[in-house]
mmCIF file of C-alpha atoms in Angstrom:
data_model
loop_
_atom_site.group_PDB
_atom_site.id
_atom_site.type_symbol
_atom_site.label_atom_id
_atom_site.label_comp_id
_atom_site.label_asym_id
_atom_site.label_seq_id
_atom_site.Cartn_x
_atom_site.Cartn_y
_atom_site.Cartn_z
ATOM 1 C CA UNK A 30 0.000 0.000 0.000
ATOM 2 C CA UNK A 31 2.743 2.448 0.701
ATOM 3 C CA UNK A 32 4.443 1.583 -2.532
ATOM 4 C CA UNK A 33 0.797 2.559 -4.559
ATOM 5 C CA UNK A 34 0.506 6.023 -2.398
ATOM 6 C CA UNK A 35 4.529 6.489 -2.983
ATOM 7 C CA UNK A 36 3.988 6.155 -6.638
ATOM 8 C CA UNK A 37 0.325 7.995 -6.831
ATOM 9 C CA UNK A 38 1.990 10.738 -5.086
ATOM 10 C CA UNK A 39 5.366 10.834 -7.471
ATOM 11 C CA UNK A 40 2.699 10.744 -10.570
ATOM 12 C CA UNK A 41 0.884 13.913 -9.340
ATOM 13 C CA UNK A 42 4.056 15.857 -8.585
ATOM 14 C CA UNK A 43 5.307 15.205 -11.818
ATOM 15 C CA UNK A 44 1.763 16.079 -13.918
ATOM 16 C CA UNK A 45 2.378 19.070 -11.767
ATOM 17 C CA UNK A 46 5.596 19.991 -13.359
ATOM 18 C CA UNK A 47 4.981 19.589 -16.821
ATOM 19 C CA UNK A 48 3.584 22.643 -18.341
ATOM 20 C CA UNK A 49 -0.368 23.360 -18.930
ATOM 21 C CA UNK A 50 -1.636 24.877 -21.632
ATOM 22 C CA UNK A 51 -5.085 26.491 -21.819
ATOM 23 C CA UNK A 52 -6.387 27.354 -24.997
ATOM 24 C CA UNK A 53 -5.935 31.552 -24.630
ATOM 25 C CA UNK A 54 -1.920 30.171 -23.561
ATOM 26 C CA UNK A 55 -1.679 27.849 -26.537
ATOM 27 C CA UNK A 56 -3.743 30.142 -29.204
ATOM 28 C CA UNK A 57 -0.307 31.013 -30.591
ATOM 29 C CA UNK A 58 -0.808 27.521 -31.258
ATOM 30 C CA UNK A 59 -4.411 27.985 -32.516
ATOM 31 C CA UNK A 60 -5.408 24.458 -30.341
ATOM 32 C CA UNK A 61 -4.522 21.243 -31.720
ATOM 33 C CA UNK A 62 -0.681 22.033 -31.481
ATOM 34 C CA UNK A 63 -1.051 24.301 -34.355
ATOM 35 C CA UNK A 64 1.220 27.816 -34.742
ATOM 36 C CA UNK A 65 -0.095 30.517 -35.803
ATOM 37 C CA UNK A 66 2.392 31.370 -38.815
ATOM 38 C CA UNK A 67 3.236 34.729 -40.383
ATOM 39 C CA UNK A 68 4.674 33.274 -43.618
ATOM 40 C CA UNK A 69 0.935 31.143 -44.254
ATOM 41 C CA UNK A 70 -1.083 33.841 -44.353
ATOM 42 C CA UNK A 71 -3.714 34.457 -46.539
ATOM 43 C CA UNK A 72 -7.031 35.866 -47.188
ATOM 44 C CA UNK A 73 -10.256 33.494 -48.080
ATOM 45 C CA UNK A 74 -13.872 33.914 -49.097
ATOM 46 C CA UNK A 75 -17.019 31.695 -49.019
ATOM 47 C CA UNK A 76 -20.394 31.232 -47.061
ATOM 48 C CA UNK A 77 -20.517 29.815 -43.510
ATOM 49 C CA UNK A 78 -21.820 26.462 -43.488
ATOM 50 C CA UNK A 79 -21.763 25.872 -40.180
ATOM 51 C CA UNK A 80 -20.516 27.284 -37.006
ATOM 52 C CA UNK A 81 -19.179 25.090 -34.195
ATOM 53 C CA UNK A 82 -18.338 24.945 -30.843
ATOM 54 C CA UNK A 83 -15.357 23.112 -29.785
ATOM 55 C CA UNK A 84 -14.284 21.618 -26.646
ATOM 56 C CA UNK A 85 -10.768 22.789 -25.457
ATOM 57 C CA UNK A 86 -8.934 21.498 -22.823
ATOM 58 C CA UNK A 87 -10.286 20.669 -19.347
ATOM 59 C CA UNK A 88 -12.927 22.871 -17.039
ATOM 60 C CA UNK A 89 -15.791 23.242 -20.212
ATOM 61 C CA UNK A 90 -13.633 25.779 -22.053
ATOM 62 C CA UNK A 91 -14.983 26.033 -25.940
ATOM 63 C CA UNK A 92 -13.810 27.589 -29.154
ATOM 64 C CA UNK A 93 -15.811 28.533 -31.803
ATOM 65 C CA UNK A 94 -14.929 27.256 -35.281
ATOM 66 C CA UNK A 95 -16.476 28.037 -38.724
ATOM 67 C CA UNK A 96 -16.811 25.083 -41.725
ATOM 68 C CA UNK A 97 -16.704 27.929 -44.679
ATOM 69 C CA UNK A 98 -17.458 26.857 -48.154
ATOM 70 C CA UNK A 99 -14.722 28.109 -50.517
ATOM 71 C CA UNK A 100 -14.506 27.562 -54.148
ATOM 72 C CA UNK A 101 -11.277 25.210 -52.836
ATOM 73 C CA UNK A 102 -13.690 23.259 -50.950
ATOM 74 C CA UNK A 103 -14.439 23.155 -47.346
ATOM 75 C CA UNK A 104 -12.118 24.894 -45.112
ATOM 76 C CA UNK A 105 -11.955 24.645 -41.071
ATOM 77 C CA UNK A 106 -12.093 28.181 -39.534
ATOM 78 C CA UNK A 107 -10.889 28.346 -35.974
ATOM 79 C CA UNK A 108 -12.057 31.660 -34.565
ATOM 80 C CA UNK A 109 -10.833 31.408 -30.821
ATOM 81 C CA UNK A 110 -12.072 31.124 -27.294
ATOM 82 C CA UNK A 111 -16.141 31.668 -26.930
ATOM 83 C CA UNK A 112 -16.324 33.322 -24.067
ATOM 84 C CA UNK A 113 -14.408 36.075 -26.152
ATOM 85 C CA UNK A 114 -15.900 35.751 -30.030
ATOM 86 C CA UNK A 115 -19.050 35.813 -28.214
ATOM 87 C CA UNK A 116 -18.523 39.199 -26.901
ATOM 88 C CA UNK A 117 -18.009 40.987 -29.981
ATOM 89 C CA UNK A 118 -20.200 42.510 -31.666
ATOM 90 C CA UNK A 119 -20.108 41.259 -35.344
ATOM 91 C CA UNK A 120 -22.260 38.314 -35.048
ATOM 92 C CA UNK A 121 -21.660 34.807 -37.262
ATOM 93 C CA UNK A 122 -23.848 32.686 -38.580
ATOM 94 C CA UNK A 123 -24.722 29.577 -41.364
ATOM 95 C CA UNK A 124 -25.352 31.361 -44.908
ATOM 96 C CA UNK A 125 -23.103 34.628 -44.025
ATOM 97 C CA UNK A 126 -20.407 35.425 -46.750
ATOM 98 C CA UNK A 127 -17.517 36.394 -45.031
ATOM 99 C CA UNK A 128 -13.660 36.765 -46.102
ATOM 100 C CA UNK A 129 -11.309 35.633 -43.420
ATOM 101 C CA UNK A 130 -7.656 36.208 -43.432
ATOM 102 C CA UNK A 131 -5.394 34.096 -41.004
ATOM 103 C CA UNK A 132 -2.436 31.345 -41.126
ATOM 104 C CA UNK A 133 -2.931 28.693 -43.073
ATOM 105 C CA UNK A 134 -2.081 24.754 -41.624
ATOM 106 C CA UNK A 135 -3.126 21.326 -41.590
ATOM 107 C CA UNK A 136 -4.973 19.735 -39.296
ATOM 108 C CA UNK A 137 -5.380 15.552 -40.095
ATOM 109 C CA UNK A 138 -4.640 16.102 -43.424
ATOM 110 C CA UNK A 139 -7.451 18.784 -44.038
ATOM 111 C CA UNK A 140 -6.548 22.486 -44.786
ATOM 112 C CA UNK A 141 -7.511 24.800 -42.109
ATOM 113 C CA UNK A 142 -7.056 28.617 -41.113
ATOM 114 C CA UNK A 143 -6.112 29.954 -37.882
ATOM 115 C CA UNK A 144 -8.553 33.580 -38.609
ATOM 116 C CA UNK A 145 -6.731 36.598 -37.570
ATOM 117 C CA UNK A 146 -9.682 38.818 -38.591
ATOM 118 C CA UNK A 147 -13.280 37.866 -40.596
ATOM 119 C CA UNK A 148 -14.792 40.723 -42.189
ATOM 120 C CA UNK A 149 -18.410 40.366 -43.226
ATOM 121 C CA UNK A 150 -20.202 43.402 -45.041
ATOM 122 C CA UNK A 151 -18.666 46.439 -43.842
ATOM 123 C CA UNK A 152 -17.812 44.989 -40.155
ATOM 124 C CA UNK A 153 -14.659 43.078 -39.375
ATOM 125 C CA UNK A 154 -13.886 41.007 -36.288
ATOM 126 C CA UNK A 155 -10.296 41.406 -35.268
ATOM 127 C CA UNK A 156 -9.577 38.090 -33.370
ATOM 128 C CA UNK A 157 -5.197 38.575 -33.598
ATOM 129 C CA UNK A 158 -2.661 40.952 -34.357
ATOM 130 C CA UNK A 159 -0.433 40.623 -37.427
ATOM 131 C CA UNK A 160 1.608 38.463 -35.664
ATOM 132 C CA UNK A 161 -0.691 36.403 -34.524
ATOM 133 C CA UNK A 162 -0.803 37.274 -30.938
ATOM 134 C CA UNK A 163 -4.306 36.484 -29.809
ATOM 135 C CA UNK A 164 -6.173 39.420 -29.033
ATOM 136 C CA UNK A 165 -8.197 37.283 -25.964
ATOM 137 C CA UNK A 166 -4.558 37.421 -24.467
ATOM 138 C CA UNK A 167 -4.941 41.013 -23.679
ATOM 139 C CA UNK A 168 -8.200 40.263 -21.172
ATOM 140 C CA UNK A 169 -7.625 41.344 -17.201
ATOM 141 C CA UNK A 170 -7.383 38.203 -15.303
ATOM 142 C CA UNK A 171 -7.038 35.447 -18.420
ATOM 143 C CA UNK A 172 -9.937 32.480 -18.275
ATOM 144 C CA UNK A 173 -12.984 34.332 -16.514
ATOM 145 C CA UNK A 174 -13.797 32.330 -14.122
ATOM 146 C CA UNK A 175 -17.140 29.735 -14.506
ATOM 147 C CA UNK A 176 -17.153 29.479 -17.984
#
């Protein structure tokens, strides 16, 4: 028994020491171990097939991704964190054309976009800076809390 507690208690120190990442700390990332590169950038348009909310991480933390319909194809859209796209003001939904600009990557083979800004109509949505810094980054106090 005290070789089981020994161990349990040598586990939990060490998940302790290995670093955490949340999804505002690994946005650089854009989730899914993804970077957010400068050199992939580009600009896309299409309609918004669908708009998504995606668990991140542990304590119910969600992201909001687009599926946008592109003459390409199909292209995943990861916006960022809810609790901060669904603050701002310009409002996404199915059937909206929008033109998104962000890094470019590859998530399980599919092309995807990490969106540094969406503008639809005459509104934009700034969601990074040009490079790539999150924009969620800059809220007091990171995660609020109960989300």
């Amino acid at each position: 028994m005290r070789l089981f507690v020994a161990f349990a208690a040598a586990a939990a120190m060490a998940a302790l020491a290995l670093p955490t990442e949340s999804f505002a700390q690994g946005a650089m990332r854009g989730g899914y171990g993804m970077r957010y590169d400068t050199q992939t950038v580009e600009t896309v348009s299409g309609e918004v097939i669908a708009v998504e909310k995606v668990a991140y991480g542990r304590r119910g933390h969600y992201g909001v991704h687009l599926v946008l319909k592109t003459a390409q194809g199909e292209l995943q859209v990861d916006l960022g964190p809810s609790w901060f796209v669904n603050r701002q003001p310009m409002k996404i939904r199915p059937h909206d054309a929008i033109e998104v600009t962000g890094s470019r990557v590859t998530r399980q083979g599919k092309p995807a976009l990490i969106a540094a800004e969406v503008k639809k109509g005459g509104e934009m949505l700034r969601l990074r800076e040009a490079d790539g810094l999150p924009l969620w980054r800059r809220h007091k106090g990171g995660w609020p809390r109960g989300r």
